[in-house]
Coordinates of C-alpha atoms (C1' of nucleotides) in Angstrom, one line a residue:
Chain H
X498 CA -6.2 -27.4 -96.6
X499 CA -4.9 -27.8 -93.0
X500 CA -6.3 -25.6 -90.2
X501 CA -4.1 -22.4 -90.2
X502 CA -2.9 -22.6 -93.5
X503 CA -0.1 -20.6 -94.3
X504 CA -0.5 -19.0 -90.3
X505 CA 2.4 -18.7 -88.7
X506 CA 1.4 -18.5 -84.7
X507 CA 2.4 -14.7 -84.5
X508 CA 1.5 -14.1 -81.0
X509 CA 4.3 -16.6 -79.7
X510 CA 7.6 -15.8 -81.3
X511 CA 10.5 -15.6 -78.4
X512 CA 12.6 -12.4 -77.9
X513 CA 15.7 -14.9 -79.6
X514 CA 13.8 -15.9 -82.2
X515 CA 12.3 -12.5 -83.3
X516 CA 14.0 -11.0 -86.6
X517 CA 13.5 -7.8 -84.7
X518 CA 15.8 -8.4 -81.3
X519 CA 18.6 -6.8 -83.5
X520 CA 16.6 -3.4 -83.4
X521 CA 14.2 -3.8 -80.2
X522 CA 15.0 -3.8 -76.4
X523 CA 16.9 -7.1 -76.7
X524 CA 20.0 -5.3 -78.6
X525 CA 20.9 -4.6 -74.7
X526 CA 20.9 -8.0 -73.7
X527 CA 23.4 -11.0 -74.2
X528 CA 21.8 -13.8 -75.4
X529 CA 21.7 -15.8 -72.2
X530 CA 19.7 -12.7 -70.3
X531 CA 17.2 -12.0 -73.4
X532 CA 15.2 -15.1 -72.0
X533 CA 15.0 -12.9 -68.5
X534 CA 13.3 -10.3 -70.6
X535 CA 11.5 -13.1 -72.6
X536 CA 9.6 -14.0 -69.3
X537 CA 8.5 -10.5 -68.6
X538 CA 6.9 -9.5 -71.8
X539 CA 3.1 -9.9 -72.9
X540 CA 2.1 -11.2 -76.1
X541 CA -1.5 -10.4 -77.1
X542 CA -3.8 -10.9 -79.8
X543 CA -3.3 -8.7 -82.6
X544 CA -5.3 -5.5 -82.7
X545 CA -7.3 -4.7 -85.3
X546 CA -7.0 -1.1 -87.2
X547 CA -8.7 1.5 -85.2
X548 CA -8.2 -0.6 -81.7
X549 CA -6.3 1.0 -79.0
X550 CA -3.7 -0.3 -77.6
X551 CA -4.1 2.6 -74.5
X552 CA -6.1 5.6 -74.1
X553 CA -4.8 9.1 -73.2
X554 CA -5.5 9.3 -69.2
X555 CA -5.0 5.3 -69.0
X556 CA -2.8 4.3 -66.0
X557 CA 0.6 3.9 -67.0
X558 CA 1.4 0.1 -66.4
X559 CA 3.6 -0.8 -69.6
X560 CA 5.7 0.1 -72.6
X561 CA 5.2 -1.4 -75.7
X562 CA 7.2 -2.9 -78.8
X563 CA 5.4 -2.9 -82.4
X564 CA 6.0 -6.5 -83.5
X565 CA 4.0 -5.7 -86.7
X566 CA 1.6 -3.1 -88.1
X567 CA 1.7 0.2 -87.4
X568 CA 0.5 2.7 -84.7
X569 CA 0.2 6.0 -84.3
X570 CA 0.0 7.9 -81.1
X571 CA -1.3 11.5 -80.7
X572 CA -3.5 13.7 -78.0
X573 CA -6.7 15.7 -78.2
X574 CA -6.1 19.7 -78.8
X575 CA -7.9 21.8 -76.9
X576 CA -10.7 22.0 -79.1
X577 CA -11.5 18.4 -79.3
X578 CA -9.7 17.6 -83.1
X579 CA -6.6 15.0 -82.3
X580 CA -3.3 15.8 -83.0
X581 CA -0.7 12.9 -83.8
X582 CA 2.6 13.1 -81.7
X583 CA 3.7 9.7 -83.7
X584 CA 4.2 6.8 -85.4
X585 CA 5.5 3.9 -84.8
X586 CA 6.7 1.0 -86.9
X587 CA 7.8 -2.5 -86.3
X588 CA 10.6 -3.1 -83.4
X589 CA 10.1 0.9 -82.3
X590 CA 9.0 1.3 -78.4
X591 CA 6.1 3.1 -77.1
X592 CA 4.7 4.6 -74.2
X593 CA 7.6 6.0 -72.0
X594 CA 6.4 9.2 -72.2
X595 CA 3.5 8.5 -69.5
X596 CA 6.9 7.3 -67.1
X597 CA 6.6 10.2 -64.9
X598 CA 3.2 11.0 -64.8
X599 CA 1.1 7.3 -63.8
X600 CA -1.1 8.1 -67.0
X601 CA -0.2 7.9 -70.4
X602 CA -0.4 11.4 -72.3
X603 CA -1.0 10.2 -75.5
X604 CA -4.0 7.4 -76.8
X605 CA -2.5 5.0 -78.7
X606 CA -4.3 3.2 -81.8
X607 CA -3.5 0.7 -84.2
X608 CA -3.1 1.9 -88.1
X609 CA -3.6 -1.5 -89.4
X610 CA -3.3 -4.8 -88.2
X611 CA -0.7 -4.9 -85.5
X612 CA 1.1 -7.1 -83.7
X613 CA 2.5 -5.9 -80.0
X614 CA 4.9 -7.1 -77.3
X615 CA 3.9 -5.5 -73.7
X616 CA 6.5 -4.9 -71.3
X617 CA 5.3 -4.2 -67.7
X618 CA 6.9 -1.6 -66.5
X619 CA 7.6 -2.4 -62.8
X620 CA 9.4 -5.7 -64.2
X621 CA 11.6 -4.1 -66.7
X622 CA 12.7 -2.0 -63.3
X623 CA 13.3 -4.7 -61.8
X624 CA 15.0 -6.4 -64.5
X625 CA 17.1 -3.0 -65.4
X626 CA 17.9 -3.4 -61.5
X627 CA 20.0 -6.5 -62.6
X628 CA 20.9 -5.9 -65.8
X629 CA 22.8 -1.8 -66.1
X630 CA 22.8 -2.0 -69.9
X631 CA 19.1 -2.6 -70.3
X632 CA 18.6 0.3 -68.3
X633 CA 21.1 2.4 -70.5
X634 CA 19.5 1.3 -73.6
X635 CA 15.8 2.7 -71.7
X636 CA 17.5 5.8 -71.2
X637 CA 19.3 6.2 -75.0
X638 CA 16.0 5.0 -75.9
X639 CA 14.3 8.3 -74.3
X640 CA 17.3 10.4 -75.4
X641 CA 17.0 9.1 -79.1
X642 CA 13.3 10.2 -78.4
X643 CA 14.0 13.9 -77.4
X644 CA 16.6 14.3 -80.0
X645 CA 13.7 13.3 -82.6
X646 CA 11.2 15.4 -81.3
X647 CA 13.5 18.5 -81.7
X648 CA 14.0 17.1 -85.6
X649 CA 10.2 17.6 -85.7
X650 CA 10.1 21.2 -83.8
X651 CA 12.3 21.9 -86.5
X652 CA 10.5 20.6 -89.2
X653 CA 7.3 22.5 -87.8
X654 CA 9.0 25.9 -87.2
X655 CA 11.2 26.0 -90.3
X656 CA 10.2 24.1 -93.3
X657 CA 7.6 24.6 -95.8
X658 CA 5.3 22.0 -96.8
X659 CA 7.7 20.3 -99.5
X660 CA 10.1 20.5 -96.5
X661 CA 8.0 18.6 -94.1
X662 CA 6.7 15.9 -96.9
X663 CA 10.3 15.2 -98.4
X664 CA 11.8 14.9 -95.1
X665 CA 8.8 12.7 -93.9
X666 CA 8.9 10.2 -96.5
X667 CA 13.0 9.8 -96.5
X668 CA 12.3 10.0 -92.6
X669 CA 10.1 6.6 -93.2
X670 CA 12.2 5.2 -96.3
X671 CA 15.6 5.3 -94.1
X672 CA 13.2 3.4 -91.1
X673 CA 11.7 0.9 -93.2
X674 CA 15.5 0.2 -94.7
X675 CA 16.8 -0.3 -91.5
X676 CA 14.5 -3.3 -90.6
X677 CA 15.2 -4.9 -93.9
X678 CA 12.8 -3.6 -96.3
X679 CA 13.1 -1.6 -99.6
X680 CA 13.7 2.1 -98.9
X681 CA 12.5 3.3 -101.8
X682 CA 9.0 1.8 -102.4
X683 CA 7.1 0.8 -99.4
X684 CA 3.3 1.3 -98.4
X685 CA 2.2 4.5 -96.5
X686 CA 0.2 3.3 -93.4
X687 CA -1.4 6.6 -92.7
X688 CA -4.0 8.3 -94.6
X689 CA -3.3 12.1 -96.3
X690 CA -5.2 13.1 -93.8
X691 CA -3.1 11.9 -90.9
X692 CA -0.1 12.5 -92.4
X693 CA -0.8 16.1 -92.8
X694 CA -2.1 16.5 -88.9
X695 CA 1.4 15.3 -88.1
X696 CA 2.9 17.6 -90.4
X697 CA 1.0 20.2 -89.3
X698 CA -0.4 20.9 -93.4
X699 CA -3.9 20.7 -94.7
X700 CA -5.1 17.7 -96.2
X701 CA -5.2 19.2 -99.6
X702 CA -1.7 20.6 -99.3
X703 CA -0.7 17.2 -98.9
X704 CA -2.5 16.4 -101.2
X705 CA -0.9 18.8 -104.0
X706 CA 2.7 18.5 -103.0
X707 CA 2.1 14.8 -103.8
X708 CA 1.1 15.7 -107.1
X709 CA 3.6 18.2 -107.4
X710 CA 6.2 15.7 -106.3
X711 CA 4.9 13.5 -108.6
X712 CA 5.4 15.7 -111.8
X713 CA 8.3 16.2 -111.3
X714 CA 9.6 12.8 -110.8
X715 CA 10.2 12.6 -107.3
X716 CA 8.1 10.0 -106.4
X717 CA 5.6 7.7 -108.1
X718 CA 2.5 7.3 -105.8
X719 CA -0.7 5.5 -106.2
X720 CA -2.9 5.7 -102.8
X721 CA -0.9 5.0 -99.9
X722 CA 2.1 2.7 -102.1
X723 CA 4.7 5.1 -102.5
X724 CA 7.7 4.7 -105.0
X725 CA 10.9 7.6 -104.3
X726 CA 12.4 8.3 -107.7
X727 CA 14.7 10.7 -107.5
X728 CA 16.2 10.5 -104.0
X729 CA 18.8 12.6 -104.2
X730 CA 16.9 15.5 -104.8
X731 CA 14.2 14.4 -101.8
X732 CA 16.9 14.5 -99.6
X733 CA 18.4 17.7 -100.6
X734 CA 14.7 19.2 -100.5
X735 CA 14.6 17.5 -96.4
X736 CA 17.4 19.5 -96.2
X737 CA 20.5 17.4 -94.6
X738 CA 21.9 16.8 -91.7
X739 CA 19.4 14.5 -90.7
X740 CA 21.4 11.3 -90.2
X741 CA 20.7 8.6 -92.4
X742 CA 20.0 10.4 -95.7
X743 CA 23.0 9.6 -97.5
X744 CA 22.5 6.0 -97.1
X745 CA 18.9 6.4 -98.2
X746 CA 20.5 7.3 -101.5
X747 CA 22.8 4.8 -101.6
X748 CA 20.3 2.4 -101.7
X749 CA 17.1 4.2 -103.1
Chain B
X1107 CA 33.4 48.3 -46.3
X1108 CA 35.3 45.3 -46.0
X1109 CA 35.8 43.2 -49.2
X1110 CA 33.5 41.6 -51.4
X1111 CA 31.1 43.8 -49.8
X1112 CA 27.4 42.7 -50.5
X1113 CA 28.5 39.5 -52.4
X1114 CA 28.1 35.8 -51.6
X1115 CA 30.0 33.4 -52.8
X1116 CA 27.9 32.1 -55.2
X1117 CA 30.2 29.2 -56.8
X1118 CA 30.3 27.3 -53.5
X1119 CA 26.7 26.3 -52.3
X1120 CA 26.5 22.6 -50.8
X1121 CA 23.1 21.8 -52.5
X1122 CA 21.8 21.2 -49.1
X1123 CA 22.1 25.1 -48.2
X1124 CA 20.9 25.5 -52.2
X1125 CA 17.3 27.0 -52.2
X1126 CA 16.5 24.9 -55.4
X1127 CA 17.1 21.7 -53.9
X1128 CA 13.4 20.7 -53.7
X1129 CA 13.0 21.6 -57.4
X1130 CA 16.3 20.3 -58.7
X1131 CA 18.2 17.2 -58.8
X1132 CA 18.1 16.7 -55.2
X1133 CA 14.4 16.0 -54.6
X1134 CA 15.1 12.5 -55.9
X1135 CA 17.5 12.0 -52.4
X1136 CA 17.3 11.9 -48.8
X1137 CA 19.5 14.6 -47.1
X1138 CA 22.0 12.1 -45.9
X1139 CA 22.2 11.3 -49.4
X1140 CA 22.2 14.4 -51.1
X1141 CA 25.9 14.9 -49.8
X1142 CA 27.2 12.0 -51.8
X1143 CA 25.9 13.8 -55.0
X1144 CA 26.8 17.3 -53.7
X1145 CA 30.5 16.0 -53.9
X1146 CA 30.5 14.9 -57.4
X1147 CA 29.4 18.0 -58.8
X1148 CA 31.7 20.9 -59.9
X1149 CA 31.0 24.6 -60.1
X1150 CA 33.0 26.6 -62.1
X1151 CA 33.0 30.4 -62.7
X1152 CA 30.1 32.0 -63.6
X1153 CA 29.3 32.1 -67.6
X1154 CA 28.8 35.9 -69.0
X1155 CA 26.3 37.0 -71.3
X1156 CA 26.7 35.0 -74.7
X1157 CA 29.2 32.2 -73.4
X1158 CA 28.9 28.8 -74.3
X1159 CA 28.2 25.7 -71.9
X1160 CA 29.0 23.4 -74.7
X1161 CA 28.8 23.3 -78.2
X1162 CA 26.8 21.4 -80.5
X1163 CA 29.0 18.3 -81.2
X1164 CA 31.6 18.6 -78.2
X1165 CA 31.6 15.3 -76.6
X1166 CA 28.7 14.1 -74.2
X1167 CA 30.3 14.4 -70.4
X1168 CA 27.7 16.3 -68.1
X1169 CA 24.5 16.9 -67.3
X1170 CA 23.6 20.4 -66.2
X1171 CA 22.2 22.2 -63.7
X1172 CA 21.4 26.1 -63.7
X1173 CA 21.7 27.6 -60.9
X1174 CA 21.0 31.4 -62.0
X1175 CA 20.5 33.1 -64.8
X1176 CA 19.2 31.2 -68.0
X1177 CA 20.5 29.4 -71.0
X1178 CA 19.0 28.3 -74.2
X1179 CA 19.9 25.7 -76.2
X1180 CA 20.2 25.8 -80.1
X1181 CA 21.3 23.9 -83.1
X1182 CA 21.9 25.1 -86.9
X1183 CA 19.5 24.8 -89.4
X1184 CA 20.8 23.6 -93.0
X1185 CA 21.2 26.9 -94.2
X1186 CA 23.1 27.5 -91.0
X1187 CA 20.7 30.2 -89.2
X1188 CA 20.2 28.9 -85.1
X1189 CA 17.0 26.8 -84.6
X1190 CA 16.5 27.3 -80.9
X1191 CA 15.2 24.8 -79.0
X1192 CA 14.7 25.2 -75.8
X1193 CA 15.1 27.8 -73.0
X1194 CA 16.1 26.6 -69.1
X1195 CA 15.7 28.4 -66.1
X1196 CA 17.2 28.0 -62.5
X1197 CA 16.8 24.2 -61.0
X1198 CA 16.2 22.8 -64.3
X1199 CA 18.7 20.1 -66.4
X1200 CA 19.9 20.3 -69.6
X1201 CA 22.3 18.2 -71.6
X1202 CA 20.8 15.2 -71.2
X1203 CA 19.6 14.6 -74.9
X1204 CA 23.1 14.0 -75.7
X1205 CA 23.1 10.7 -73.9
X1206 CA 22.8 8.4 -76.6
X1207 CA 25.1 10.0 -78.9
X1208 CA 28.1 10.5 -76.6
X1209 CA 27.9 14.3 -78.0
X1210 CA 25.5 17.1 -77.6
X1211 CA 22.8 17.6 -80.4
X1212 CA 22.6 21.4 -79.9
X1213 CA 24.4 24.1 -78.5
X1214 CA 24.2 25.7 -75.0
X1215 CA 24.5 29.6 -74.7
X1216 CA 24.1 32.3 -71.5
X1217 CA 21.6 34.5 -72.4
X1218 CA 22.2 36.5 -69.0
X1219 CA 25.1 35.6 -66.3
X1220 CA 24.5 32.3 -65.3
X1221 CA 26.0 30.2 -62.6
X1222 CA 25.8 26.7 -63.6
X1223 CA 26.5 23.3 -61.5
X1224 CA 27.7 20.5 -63.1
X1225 CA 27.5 16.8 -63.0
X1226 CA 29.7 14.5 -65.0
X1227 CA 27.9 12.0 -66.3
X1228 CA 29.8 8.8 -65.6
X1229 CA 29.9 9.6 -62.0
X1230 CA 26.1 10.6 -61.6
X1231 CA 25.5 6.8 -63.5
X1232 CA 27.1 5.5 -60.7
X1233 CA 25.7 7.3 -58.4
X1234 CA 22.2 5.6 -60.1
X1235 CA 23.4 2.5 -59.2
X1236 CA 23.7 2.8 -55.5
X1237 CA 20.5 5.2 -55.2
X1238 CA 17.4 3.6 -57.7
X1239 CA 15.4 7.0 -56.6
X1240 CA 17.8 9.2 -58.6
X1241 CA 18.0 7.0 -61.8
X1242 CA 14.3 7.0 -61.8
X1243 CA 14.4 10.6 -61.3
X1244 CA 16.2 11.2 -64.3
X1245 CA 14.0 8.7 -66.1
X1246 CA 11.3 11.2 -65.6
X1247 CA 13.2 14.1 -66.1
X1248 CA 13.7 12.8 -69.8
X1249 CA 10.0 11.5 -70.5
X1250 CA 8.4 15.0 -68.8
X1251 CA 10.6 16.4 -71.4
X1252 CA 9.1 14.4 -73.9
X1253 CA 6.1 15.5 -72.7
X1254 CA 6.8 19.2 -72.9
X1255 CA 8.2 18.6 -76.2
X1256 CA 4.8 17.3 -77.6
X1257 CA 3.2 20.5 -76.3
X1258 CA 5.8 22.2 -78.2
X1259 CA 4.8 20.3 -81.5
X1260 CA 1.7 21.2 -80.9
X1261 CA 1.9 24.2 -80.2
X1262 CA 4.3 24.9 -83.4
X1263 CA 1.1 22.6 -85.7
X1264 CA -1.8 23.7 -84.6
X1265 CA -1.7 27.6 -82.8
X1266 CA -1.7 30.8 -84.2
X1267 CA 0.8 33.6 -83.1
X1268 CA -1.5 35.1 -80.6
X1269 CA -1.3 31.3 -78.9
X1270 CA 1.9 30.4 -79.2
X1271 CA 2.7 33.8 -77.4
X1272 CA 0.2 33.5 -74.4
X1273 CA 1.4 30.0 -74.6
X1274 CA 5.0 31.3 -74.2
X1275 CA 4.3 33.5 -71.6
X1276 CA 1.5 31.4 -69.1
X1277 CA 4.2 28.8 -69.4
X1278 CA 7.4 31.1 -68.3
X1279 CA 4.9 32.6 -65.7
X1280 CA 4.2 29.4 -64.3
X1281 CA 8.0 28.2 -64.0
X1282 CA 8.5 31.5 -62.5
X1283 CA 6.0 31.0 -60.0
X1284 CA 7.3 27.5 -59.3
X1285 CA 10.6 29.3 -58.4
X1286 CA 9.4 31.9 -55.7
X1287 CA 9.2 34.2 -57.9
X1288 CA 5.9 36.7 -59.4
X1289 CA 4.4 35.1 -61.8
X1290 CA 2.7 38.3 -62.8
X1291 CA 5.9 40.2 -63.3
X1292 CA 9.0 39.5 -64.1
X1293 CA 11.7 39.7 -66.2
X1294 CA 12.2 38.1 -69.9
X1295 CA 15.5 36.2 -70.8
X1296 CA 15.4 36.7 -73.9
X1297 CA 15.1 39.0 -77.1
X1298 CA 12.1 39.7 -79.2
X1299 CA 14.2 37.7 -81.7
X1300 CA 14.9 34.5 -79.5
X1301 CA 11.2 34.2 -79.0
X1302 CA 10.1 34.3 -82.4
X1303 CA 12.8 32.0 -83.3
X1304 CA 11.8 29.5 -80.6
X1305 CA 7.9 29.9 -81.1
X1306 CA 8.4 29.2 -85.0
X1307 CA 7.6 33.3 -85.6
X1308 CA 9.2 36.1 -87.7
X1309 CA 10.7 38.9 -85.1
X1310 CA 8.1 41.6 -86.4
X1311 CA 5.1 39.0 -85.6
X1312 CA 6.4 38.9 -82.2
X1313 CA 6.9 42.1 -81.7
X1314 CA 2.9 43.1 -83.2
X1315 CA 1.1 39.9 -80.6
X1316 CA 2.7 42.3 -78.1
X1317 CA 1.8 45.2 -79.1
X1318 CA -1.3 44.0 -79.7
X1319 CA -1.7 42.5 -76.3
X1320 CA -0.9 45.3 -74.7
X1321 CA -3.9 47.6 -76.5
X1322 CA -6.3 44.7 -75.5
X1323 CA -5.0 45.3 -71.5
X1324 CA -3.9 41.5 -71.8
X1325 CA -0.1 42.5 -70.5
X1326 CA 1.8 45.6 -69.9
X1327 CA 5.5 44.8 -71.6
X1328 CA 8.5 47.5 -71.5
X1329 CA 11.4 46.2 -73.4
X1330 CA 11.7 42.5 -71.8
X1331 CA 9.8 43.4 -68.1
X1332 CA 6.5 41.8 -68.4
X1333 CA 3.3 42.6 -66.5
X1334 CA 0.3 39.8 -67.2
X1335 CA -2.8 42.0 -66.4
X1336 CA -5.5 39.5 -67.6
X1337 CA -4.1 36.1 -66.4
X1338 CA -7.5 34.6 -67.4
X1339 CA -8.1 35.6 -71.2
X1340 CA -3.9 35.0 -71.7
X1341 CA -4.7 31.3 -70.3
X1342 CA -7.7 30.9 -71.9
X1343 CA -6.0 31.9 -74.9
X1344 CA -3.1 29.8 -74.5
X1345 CA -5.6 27.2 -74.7
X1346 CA -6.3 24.9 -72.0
X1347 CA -5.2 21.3 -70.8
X1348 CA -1.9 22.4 -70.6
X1349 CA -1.3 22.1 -66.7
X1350 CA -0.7 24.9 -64.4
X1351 CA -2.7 27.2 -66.2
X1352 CA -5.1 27.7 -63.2
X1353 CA -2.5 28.5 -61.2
X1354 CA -1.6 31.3 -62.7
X1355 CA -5.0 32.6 -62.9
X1356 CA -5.1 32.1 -59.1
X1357 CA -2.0 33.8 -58.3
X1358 CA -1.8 36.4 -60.8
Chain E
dC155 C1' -26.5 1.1 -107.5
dG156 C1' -26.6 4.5 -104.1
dT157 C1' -23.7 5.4 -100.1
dT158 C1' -19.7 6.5 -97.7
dG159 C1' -14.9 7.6 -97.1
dC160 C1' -10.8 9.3 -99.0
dG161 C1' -8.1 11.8 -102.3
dT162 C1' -7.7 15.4 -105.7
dT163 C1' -8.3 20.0 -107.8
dG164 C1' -9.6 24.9 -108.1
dA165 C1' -10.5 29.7 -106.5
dG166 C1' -10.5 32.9 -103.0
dA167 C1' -9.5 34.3 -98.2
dC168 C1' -6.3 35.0 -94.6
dA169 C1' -2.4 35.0 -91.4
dT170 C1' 2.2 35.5 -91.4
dT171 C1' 6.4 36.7 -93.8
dT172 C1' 9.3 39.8 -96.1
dC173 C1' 11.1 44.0 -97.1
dA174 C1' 11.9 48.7 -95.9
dA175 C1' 12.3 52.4 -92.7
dA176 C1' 11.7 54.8 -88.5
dA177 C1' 12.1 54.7 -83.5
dT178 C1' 14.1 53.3 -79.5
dG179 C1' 17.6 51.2 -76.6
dT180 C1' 22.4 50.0 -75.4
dG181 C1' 27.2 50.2 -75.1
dT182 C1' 31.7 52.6 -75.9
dG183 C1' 35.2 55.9 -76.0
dG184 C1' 36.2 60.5 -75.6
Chain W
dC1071 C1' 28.1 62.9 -69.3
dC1072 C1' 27.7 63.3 -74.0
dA1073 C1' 28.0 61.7 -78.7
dC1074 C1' 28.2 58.3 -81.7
dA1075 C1' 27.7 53.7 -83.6
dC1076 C1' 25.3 49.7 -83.5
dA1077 C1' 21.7 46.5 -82.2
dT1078 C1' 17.0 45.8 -81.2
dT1079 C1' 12.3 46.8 -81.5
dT1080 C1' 8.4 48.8 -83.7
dT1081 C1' 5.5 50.0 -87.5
dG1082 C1' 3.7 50.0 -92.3
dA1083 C1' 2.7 48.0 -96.9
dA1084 C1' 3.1 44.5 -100.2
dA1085 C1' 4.1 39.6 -101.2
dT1086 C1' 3.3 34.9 -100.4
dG1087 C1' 2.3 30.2 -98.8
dT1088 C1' -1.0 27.7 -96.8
dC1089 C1' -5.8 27.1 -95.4
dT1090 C1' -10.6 27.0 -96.2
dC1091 C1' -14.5 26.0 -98.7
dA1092 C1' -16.6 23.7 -102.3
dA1093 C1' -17.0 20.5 -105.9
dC1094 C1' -15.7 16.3 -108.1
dG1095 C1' -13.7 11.5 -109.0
dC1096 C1' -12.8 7.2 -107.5
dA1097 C1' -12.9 2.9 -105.1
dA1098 C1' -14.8 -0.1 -101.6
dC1099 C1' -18.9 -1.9 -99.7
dG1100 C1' -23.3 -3.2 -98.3

DNA sequence: CGTTGCGTTGAGACATTTCAAAATGTGTGG
DNA sequence: CCACACATTTTGAAATGTCTCAACGCAACG
């Protein structure tokens, strides 16, 4: 063996040469001007699950693109126990929610293994300065953000616990088809117990709709992989509307 | 009497004269500079009780300013009941989570008589272009509405009905205050109904936290006028963290 | 091989919803 | 200004979905 076997240098891909640009802040950039935004961005070392990428209170100096892994975002309640605003999956952008307040609100913290591109945020001003489009796509970006965080007031205020699960998991099955991977058997980065403090549901009720789900040939699960079976009925349980569901079971 | 005795004309303040200037739109430009916006906004009639701004799916042309009165926002649920969403008062925006759709996710209704400026869209980008201040003041409009949102999904995961109501109303007190007005006193917007419906809780809930409330000497509530008579066990009950909060302890 | 963390399962408790009905408020036309 | 219809709010009692608590199984790990 070769040092580095089988190693691709991960930390050192350009914006044009990323599989991701398609889906990532690059989509607003010709090809010529993606080499601008190239310049700007950080590459780190990967983090490690359970490293933070920024804690809640941190000066806001950057927003962030998930190259690989996973991470979840999410706040302390007021009596100390954390509550998850978010997660976020390869080529989605994080942290523009501290924009108007110099801190970030949220701590953010890797699920697994993850790979991240840091974008300082007084450049990308500067850049958007030059470049109207990129600036657009920060702002769509933001709307997209609002009009997704309403989909989950929704979820909290109306659904039941079958509700919330079904409509997660074709939520995550219609993101994980859009960057190229199966939509109807992928691996669960979060634990139960995540999962349900972002749903707002108990562990165990997580737990037992899983089963439940699982009975009755919804899914097929074994620890965090996760098969959809029947995903016509999972979306009619998500209840519609919801963009995306009806190509989830085209494919599924 | 002469005519229009007693009335101003209330569809034709310059935002300069406007006495929400410093909370609105505005604060993001000098007073030279606020004429140059001033002229691209129109002001059209006053909307009555139970009008529509826009509609949920009408094409994305204008942001929104209110001006007086209050409007709440709304989209349908899959079984086609109203979901609402959100609830604006005077100097604050809405219809800017329909930017990167080109229509508007939800539904925008007068819950009172409501004079309402409005600023096409287009025109205010290009007003952005010549005056960074205002883009970057819509850029935090959006992520403090992220922001807000997250305390909504929080709210909606993790607090009873007894918080979510002190929640509601420490949080309408403080935007009150904000606005001149008593944050000890003052008027709701909306029904019994509207509340539960936008705090995730049936109408008869509601209606027994209040009731309830008022037996504890917590607030003094006839039909929708509100009294807060123990600002600091209604904040400490809306749980802390969430800004403002001393505030209203200090002034109520 | 015990420990530790995570997921599952069961039984009972509890908060909120649902259903039903009475009370109160609001608007309209005579 | 009253009377009536209609909408909203309040109150009560029963039903229900989810949570809490507790125990157990399983896999990973030192």
């Amino acid at each position: 063996m070769t040092s580095k076997p089988n190693v691709r240098q991960p930390g050192h891909v350009a914006c044009r040469d990323c599989s991701l640009s398609s889906l990532c802040l690059p989509l607003a950039l010709s090809l010529q001007d993606i080499d601008q935004l190239d310049r700007i961005i950080k590459r780190g070392r990967p983090l490690k699950k359970g490293e933070h990428l920024f804690l809640e209170g941190d000066p806001f100096t950057s927003v962030f693109a998930v190259r690989s892994g996973a991470i979840k975002t999410y706040t302390a309640t007021n009596e100390g126990e954390e509550q998850i605003t978010s997660f976020y999956l390869p080529s989605e952008i994080l942290g523009l929610s501290g924009m108007d307040t110099d801190v970030y609100p949220v701590s953010a913290q890797a699920m697994e293994t993850t790979m991240i591109c840091e974008i300082p945020f007084d450049q990308l001003e500067t850049l958007s300065d030059r470049f109207p489009e990129l600036r657009r796509h920060m702002m769509r970006l933001m709307s997209k953000k609002i009009r997704e965080d309403q989909q989950m007031m929704m979820l909290l205020s109306k659904k039941n616990a079958d509700e919330r699960i079904a409509t997660f998991l074709i939520n995550l099955a219609s993101r994980f088809r859009r960057r190229g991977f199966s939509s109807q058997s992928f691996r669960l980065s979060m634990s139960r117990n995540e999962m349900g403090n972002y749903l707002g549901l108990a562990v165990e009720t997580v737990s037992r709709v899983f089963t439940r789900f699982q009975k009755n040939g919804l899914i097929f699960a074994v620890g965090k992989e996760i098969e959809i079976r029947d995903p016509v009925q999972l979306c009619s349980l998500a209840g519609g509307k919801s963009v995306d569901l009806e190509q989830i079971i085209s494919t599924a």
